[in-house]
Coordinates of C-alpha atoms in Angstrom, one line a residue:
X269 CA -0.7 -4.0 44.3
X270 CA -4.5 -3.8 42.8
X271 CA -7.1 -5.4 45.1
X272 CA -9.7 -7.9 43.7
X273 CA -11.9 -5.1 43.6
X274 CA -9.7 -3.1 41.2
X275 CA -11.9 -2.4 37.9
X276 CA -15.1 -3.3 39.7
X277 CA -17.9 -0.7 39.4
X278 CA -18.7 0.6 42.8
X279 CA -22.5 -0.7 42.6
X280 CA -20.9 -4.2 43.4
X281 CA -19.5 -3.4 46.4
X282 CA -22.6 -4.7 48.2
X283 CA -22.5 -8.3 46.3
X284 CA -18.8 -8.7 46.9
X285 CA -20.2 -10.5 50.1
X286 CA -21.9 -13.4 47.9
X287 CA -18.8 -14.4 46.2
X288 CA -17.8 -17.0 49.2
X289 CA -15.6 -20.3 49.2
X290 CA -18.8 -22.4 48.7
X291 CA -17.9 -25.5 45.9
X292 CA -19.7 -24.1 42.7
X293 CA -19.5 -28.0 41.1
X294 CA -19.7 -30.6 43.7
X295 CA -18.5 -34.3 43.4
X296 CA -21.5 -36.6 42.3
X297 CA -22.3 -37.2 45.7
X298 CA -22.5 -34.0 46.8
X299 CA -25.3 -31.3 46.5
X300 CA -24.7 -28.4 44.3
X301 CA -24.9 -24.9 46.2
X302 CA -25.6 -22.1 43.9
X303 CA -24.7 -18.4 44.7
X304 CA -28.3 -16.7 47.2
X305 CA -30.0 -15.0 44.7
X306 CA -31.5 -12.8 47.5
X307 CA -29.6 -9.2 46.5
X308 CA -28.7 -10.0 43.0
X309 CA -31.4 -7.6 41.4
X310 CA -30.2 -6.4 37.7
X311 CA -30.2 -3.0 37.3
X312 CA -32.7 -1.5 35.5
X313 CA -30.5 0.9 33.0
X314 CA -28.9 -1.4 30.9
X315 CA -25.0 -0.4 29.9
X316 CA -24.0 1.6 27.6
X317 CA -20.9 -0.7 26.5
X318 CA -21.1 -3.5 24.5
X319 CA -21.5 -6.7 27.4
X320 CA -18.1 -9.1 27.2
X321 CA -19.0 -12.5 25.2
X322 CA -17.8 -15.4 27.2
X323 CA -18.5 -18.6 25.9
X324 CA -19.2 -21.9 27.7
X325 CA -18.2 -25.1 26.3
X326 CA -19.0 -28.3 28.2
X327 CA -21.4 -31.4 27.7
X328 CA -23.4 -30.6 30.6
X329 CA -26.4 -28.4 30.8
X330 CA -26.0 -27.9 34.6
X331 CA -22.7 -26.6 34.3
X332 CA -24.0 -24.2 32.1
X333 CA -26.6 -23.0 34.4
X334 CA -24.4 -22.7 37.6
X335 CA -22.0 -20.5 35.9
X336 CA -24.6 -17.9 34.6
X337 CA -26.1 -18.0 38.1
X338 CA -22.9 -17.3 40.0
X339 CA -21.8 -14.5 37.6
X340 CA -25.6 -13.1 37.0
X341 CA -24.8 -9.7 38.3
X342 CA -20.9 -9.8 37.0
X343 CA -19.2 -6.6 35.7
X344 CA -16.2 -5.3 34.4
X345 CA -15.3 -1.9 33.9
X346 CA -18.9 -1.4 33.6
X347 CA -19.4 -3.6 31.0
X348 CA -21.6 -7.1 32.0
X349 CA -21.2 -11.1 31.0
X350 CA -23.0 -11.9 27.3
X351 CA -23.3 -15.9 28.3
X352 CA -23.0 -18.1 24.7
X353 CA -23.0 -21.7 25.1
X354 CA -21.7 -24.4 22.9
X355 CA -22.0 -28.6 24.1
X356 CA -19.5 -29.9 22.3
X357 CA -16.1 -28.7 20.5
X358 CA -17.8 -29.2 17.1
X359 CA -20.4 -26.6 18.0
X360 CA -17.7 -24.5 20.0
X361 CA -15.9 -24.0 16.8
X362 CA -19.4 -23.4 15.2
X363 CA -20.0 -20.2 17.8
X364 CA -16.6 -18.9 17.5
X365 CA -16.8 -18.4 13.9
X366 CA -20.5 -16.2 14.6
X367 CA -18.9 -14.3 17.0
X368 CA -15.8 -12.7 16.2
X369 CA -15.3 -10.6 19.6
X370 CA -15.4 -13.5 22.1
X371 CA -13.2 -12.9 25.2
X372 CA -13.2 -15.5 26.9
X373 CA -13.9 -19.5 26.7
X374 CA -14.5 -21.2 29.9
X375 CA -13.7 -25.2 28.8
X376 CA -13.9 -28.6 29.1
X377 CA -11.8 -32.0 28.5
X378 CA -13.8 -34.2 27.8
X379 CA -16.9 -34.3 26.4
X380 CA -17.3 -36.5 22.8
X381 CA -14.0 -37.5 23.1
X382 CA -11.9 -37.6 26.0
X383 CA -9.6 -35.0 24.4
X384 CA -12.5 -32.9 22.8
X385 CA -11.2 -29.7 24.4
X386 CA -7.6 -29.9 24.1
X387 CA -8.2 -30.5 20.1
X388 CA -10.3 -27.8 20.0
X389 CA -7.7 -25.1 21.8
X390 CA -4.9 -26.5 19.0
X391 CA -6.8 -25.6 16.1
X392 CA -8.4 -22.2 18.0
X393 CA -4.5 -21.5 18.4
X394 CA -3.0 -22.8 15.4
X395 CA -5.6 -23.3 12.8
X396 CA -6.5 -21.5 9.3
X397 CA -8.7 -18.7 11.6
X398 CA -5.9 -19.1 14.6
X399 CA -6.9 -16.7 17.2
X400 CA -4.4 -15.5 19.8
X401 CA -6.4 -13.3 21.6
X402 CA -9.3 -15.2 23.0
X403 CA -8.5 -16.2 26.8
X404 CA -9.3 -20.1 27.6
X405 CA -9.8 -21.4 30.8
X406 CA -9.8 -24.9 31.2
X407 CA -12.4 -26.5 33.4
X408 CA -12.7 -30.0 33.7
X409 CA -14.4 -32.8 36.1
X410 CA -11.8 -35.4 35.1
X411 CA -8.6 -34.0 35.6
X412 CA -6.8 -37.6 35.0
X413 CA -7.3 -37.0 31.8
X414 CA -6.0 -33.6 31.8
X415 CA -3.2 -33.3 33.8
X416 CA -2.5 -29.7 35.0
X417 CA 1.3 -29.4 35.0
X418 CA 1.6 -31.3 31.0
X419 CA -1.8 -29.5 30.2
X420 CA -0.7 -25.7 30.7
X421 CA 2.9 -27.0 29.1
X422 CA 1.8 -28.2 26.0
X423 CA -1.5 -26.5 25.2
X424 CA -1.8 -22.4 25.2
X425 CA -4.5 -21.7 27.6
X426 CA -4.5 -19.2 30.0
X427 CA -5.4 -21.2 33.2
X428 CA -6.5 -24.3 34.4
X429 CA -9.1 -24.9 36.9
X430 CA -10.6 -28.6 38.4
X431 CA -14.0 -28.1 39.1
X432 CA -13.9 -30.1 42.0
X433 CA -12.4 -27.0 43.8
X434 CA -13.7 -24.0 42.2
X435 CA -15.4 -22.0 44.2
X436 CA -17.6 -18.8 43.5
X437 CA -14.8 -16.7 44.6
X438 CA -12.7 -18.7 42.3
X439 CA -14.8 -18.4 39.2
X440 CA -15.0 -14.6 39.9
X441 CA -11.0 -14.0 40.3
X442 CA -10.3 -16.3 37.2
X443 CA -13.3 -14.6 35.5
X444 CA -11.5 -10.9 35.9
X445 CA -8.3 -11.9 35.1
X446 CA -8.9 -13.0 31.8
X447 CA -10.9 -10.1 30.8
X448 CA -7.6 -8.0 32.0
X449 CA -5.3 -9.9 29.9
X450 CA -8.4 -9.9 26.8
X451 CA -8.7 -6.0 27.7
X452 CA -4.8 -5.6 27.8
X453 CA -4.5 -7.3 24.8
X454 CA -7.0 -5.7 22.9
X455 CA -5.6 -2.0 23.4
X456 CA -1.8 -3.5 22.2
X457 CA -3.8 -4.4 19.4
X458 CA -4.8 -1.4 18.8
X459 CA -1.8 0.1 19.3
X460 CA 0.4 -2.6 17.0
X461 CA -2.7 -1.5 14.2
X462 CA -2.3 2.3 15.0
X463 CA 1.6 1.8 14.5
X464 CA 1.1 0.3 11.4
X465 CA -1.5 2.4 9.8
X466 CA 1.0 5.3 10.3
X467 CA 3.7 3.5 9.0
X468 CA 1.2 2.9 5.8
X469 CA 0.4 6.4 5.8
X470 CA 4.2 7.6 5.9
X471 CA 4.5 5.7 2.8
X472 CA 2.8 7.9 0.9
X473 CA 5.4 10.9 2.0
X474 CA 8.2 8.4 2.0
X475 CA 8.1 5.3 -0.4
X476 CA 9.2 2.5 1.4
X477 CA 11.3 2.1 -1.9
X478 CA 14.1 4.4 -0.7
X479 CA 13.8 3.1 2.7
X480 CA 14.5 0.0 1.1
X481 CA 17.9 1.5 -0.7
X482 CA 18.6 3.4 2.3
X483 CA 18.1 -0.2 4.2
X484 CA 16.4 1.0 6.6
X485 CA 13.5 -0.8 8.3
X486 CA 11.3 2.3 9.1
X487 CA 11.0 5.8 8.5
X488 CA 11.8 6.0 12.0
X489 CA 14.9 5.1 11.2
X490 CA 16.1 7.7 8.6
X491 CA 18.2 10.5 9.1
X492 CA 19.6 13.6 7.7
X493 CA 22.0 12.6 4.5
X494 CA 21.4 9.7 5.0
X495 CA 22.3 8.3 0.7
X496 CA 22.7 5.7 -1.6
X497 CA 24.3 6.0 -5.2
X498 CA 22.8 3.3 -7.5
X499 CA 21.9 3.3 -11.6
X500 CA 18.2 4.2 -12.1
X501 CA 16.3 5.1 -14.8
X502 CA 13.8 8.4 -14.6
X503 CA 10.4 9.5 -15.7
X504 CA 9.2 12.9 -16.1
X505 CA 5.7 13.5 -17.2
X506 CA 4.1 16.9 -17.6
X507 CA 0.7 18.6 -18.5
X508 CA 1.0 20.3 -22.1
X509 CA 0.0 23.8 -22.0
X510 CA -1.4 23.4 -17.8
X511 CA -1.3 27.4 -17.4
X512 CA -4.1 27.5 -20.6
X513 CA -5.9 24.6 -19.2
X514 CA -6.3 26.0 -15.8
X515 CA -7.2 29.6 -17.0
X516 CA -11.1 28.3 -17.4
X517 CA -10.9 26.6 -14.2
X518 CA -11.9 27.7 -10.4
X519 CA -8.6 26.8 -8.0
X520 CA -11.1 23.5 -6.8
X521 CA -11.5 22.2 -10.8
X522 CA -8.1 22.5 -11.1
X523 CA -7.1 20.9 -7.7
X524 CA -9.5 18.0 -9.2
X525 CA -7.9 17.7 -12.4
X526 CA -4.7 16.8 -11.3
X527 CA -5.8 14.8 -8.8
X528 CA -7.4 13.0 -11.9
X529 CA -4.5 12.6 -13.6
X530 CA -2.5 11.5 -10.7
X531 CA -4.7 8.6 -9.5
X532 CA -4.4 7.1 -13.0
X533 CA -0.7 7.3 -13.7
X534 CA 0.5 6.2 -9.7
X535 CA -1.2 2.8 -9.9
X536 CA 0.8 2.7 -13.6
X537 CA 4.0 3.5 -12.3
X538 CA 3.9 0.5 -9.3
X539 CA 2.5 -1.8 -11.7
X540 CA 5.5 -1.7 -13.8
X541 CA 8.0 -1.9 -10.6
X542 CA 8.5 1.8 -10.2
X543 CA 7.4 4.1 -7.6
X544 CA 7.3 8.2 -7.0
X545 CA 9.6 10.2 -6.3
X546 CA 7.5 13.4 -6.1
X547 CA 5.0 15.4 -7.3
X548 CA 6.0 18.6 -8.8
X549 CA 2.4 21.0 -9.6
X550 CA 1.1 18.8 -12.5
X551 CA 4.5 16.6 -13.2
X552 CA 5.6 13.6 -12.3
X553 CA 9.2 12.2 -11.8
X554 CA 9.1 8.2 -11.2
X555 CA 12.3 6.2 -10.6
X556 CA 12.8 2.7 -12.0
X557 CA 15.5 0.5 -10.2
X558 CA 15.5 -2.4 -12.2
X559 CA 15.1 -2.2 -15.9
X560 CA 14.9 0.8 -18.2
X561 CA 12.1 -0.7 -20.6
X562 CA 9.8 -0.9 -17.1
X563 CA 9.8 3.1 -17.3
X564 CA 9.1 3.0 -21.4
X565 CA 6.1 0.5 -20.9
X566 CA 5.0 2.8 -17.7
X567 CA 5.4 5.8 -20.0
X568 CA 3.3 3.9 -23.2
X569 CA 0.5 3.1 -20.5
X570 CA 0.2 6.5 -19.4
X571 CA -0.6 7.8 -22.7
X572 CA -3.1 4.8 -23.3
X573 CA -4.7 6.1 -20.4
X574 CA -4.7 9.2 -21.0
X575 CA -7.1 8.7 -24.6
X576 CA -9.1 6.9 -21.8
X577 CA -9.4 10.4 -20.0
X578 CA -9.8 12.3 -22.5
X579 CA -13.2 10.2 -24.0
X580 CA -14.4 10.9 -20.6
X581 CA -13.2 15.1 -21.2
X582 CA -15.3 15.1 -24.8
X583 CA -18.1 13.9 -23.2
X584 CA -18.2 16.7 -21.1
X585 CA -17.1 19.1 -23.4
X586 CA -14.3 19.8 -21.7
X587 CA -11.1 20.6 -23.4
X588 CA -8.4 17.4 -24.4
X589 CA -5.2 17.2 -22.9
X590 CA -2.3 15.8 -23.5
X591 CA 0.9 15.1 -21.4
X592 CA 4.8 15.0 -22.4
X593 CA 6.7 11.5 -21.4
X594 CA 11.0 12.4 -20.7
X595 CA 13.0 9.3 -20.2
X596 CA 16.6 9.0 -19.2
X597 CA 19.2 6.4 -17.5
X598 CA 22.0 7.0 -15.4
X599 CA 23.7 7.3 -11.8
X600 CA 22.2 9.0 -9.3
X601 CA 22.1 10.1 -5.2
X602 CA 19.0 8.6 -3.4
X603 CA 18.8 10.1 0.2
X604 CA 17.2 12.7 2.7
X605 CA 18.1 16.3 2.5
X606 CA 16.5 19.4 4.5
X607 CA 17.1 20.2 8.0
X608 CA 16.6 18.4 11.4
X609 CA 12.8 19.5 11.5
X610 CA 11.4 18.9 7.8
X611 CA 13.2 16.3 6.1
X612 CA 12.5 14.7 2.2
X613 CA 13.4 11.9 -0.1
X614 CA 14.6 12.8 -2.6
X615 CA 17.2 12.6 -6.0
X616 CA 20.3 14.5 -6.8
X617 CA 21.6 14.1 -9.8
X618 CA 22.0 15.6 -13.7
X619 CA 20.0 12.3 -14.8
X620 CA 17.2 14.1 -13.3
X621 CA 17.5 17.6 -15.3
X622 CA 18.0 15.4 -18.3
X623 CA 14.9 13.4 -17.9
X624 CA 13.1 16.9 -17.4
X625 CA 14.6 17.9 -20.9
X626 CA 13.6 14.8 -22.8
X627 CA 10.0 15.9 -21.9
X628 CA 10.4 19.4 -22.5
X629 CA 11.4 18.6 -25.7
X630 CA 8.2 16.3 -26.8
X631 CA 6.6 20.0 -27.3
X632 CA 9.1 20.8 -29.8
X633 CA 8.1 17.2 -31.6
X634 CA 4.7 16.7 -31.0
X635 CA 6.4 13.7 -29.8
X636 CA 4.5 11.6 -27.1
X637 CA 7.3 9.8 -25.3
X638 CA 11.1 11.0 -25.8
X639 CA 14.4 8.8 -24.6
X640 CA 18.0 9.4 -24.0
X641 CA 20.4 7.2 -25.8
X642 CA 21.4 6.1 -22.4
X643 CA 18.0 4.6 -22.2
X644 CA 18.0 3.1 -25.2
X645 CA 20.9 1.4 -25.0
X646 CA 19.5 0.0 -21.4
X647 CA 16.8 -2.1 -23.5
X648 CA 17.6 -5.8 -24.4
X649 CA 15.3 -5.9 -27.2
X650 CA 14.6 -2.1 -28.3
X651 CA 12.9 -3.6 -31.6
X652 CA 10.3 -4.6 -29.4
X653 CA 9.3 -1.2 -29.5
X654 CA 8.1 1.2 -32.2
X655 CA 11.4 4.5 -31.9
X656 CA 12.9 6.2 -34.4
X657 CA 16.1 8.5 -33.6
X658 CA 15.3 12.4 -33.7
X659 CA 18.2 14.8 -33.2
X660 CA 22.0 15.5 -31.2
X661 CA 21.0 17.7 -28.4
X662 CA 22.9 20.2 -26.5
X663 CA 21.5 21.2 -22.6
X664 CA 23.2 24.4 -22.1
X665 CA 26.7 24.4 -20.4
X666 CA 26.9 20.4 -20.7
X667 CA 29.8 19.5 -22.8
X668 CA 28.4 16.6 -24.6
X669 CA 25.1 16.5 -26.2
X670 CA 22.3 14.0 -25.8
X671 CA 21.0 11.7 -28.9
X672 CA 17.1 11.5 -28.7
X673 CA 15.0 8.7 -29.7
X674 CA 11.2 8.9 -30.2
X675 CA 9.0 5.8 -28.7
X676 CA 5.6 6.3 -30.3
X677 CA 4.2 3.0 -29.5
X678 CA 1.3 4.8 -27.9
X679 CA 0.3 6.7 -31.2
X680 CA -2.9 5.8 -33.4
X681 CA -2.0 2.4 -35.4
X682 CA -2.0 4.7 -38.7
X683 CA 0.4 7.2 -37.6
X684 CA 2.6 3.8 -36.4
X685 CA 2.6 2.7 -40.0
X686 CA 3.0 5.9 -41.4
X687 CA 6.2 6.7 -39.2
X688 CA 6.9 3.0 -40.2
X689 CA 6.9 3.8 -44.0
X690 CA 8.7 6.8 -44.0
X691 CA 11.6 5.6 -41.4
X692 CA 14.0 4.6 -44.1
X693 CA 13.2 7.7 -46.0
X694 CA 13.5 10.1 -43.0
X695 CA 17.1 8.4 -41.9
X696 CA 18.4 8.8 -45.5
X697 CA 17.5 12.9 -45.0
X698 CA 19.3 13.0 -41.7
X699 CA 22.0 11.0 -43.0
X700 CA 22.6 13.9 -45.6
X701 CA 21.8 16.7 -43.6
X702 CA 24.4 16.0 -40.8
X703 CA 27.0 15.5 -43.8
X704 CA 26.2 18.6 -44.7
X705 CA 24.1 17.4 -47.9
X706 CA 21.3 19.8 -47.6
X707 CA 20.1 19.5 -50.9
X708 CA 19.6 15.6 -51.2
X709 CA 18.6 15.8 -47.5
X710 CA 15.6 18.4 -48.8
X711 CA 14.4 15.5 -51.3
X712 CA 14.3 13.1 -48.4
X713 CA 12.7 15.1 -45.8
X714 CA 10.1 16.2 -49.0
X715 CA 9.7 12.6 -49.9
X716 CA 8.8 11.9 -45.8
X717 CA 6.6 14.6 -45.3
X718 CA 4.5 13.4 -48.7
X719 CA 3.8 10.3 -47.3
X720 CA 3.5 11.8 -43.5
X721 CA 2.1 15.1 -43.8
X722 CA 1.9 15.9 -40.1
X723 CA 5.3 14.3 -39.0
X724 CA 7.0 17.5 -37.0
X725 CA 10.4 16.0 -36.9
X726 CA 10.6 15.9 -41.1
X727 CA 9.3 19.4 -41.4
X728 CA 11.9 20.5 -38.4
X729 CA 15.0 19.0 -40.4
X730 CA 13.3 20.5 -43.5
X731 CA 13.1 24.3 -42.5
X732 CA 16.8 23.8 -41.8
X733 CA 18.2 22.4 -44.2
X734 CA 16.5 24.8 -46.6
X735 CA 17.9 27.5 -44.4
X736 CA 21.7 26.5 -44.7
X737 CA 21.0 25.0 -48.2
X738 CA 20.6 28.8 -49.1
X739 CA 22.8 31.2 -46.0
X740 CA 25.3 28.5 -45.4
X741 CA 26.1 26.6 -41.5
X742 CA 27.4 28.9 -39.0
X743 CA 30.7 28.5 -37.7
X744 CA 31.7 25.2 -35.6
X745 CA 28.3 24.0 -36.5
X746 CA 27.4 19.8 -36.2
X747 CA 23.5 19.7 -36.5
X748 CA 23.2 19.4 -32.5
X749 CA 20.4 21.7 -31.4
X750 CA 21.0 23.7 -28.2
X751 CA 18.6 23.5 -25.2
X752 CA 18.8 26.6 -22.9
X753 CA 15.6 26.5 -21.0
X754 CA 13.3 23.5 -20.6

């Protein structure tokens, strides 16, 4: 068991004698005896730690003065006493608000009223700026209005002292203690705030999103395989032509640039109730758990921002870029996968490739933001959107193909009413051309591209039905276009 020296800087050891059993506040009729002052000479280096703030609350001045006499020369872990006083709770309240790192309160009952103190631990404890950590010990002259056993049993202080029978020695043993218990306090503090800024920063390698579909509490808690199959929808974003960008950049610029990119469309993906999955070079894949349109209005904002960026790029005459938006719905594998010493969240499932393909094929459509038909289908109100259906496609060795719809809510408000205008003309063409009418469909796609010179889609559908107007379909042909590579 630690002595009452434990913690005490060895320079005390010759004032250890001045802490006797002498009353330190004597009844009214006795005389007060104050600790000899005779060896208490303060050293002359001052500390190098921060002094611990103890604050005295009582309505007498003397009290005040006795107990910075009797712990003048005080230290703890070589740290001394900074002495602030308050007269009254009012004022109490007052200096714990200016001083945010008090450890310790020594005080009393009663003082403007006769339960002044108590009130003032109960909001201390328990009121809007409730402070746990601060020790209190309660002094008081008038212990009938404070009785000890109902006092510690009802209030939470840390001791209870009548100052009828505290003594020097008294004072100092209750004075160390509650800095132990402040101290002790303070470093589980630390620790608790430690615990949690990892757990913050583990969130960033490991949304707290799957550990939410895993059900797990904390990373700590994951294992290997551990899984979840649910229905999600899936964004993939990508850099348009990133190998030509980076070509006039140092490794650093280009490091920077993504980061750019990255620090815009995160923030976008949580604000419409998605998070990341992972970053892959300059792509993103985002899951969205709850409704499909979440990931369209997260894929819409992206591309706002993006003209946002890209002022910025002019500017600095540096070149514009532009990103491709894939969006697709379906059921998929959330869990852990690696080995026992390197483990990741991650996805596993064909919606994911999909996704992937959907942006790939934006290149082939100019096309800002492409969905599945599966995605489509997801939305309650689709005509809330600007989309306009593109083409069958075919990933190689899937049986089925895809349908692909445009969303181009995003585009210039010209090119929205020129897509508008022509969107009865265009569906009349691909109406004929996957009938196998390539001549009428011609006329249509003609008609489109007249009023929409620059729409890729019409001059697509176009070039091939002039083609098999002329040479004919191939064999066990039905318009769906084959992906083989992204």
């Amino acid at each position: 068991m630690a002595s009452k020296r434990d913690d005490v800087s060895p320079s005390e050891d010759k004032d250890l004698s001045l802490f006797d059993d002498e009353l330190l506040f004597a009844d009214e009729d006795d005389e007060l005896i104050f600790a000899d002052e005779t060896d208490q000479a303060q050293d002359a280096e001052d500390s190098s730690l921060l002094p611990w703030k103890v604050l005295i609350v009582d309505d007498e001045e003397e009290v005040h003065n006795v107990t910075r006499l009797a712990l003048n020369d005080f230290e703890f872990e070589d740290r001394k006493l900074d002495f602030i006083s308050a007269f009254s709770s009012i004022e109490a309240k007052k200096r714990v608000e200016e001083n945010g790192d008090i450890a310790l309160i020594l005080l009393d009952v009663v003082m403007e009223t006769e339960d002044a103190g108590l009130k003032f631990v109960e909001d201390l404890r328990q009121g809007e700026q409730a402070n746990s950590m601060i020790r209190i010990v309660l002094r008081t002259g008038q212990p009938g209005y404070a009785p000890e056993e109902s006092i510690i049993m009802d209030y939470d202080i840390n001791d209870y002292k009548a100052k009828t029978e505290l003594t020097t020695q008294k004072l100092f043993t209750t004075v160390i203690a509650a800095l132990r218990s402040y101290r002790d306090l303070q470093k589980l503090e630390e620790q608790r705030q430690e615990i949690e800024d990892i757990a913050v920063a583990a969130a960033r390698f490991v949304p707290t999103d799957i550990l939410r579909f895993l059900q797990k509490d904390s990373i700590v808690d994951v294992g290997l395989g551990d899984q979840t199959q649910c229905e999600m929808t899936v964004l993939f974003s990508d850099v348009r032509n990133f190998t030509l960008l980076s070509e006039n950049m140092t490794p650093y610029e280009s490091f920077n640039f993504i980061n750019e990119l990255l620090n815009k469309f995160g923030p976008i993906v949580r604000k419409h109730h998605g998070f990341i999955d992972k970053y892959i070079g300059d792509s993103v894949m985002a899951l969205f758990p709850n409704e499909a349109n979440h990931a369209i209005k997260a894929g819409i904002d992206m591309q706002n921002e993006l003209k946002e960026i890209n002022v910025a790029r002019h500017k600095r005459d540096q070149p514009l870029v532009q990103i491709g938006v894939g969006i697709h719905t379906g059921k998929l594998i959330l869990g852990m996968i690696g080995e026992k010493e390197r483990l990741e969240g991650t996805v596993i499932s064909d919606v994911v490739n999909t996704a992937a393909r959907m942006e790939g094929l934006t290149k082939r459509y100019k096309s800002p933001i492409l969905i599945s038909e599966q995605t489509l289908k997801e939305l309650d109100q689709p005509i809330k959107h600007n989309y306009r259906f593109m083409e069958h496609v075919k990933v190689k060795g899937k049986i089925q193909s895809t349908s692909v719809y445009e969303i181009y809510d995003s585009e210039p408000q010209t090119t929205i009413k020129l897509k508008n205008a022509t969107q009865e003309t265009l569906d009349q063409g691909i109406s004929a051309y996957y009938k196998r009418q390539f001549k009428t469909a011609t006329e249509h796609f003609q008609q489109a591209l007249s009023n929409c010179p620059n729409d890729r889609i019409s001059q697509i559908y176009l070039e091939l039905a002039e083609i098999y107007k002329q040479n004919g379909v191939p064999d066990g042909w039905n318009g769906e276009i084959e992906m083989s590579e992204k």
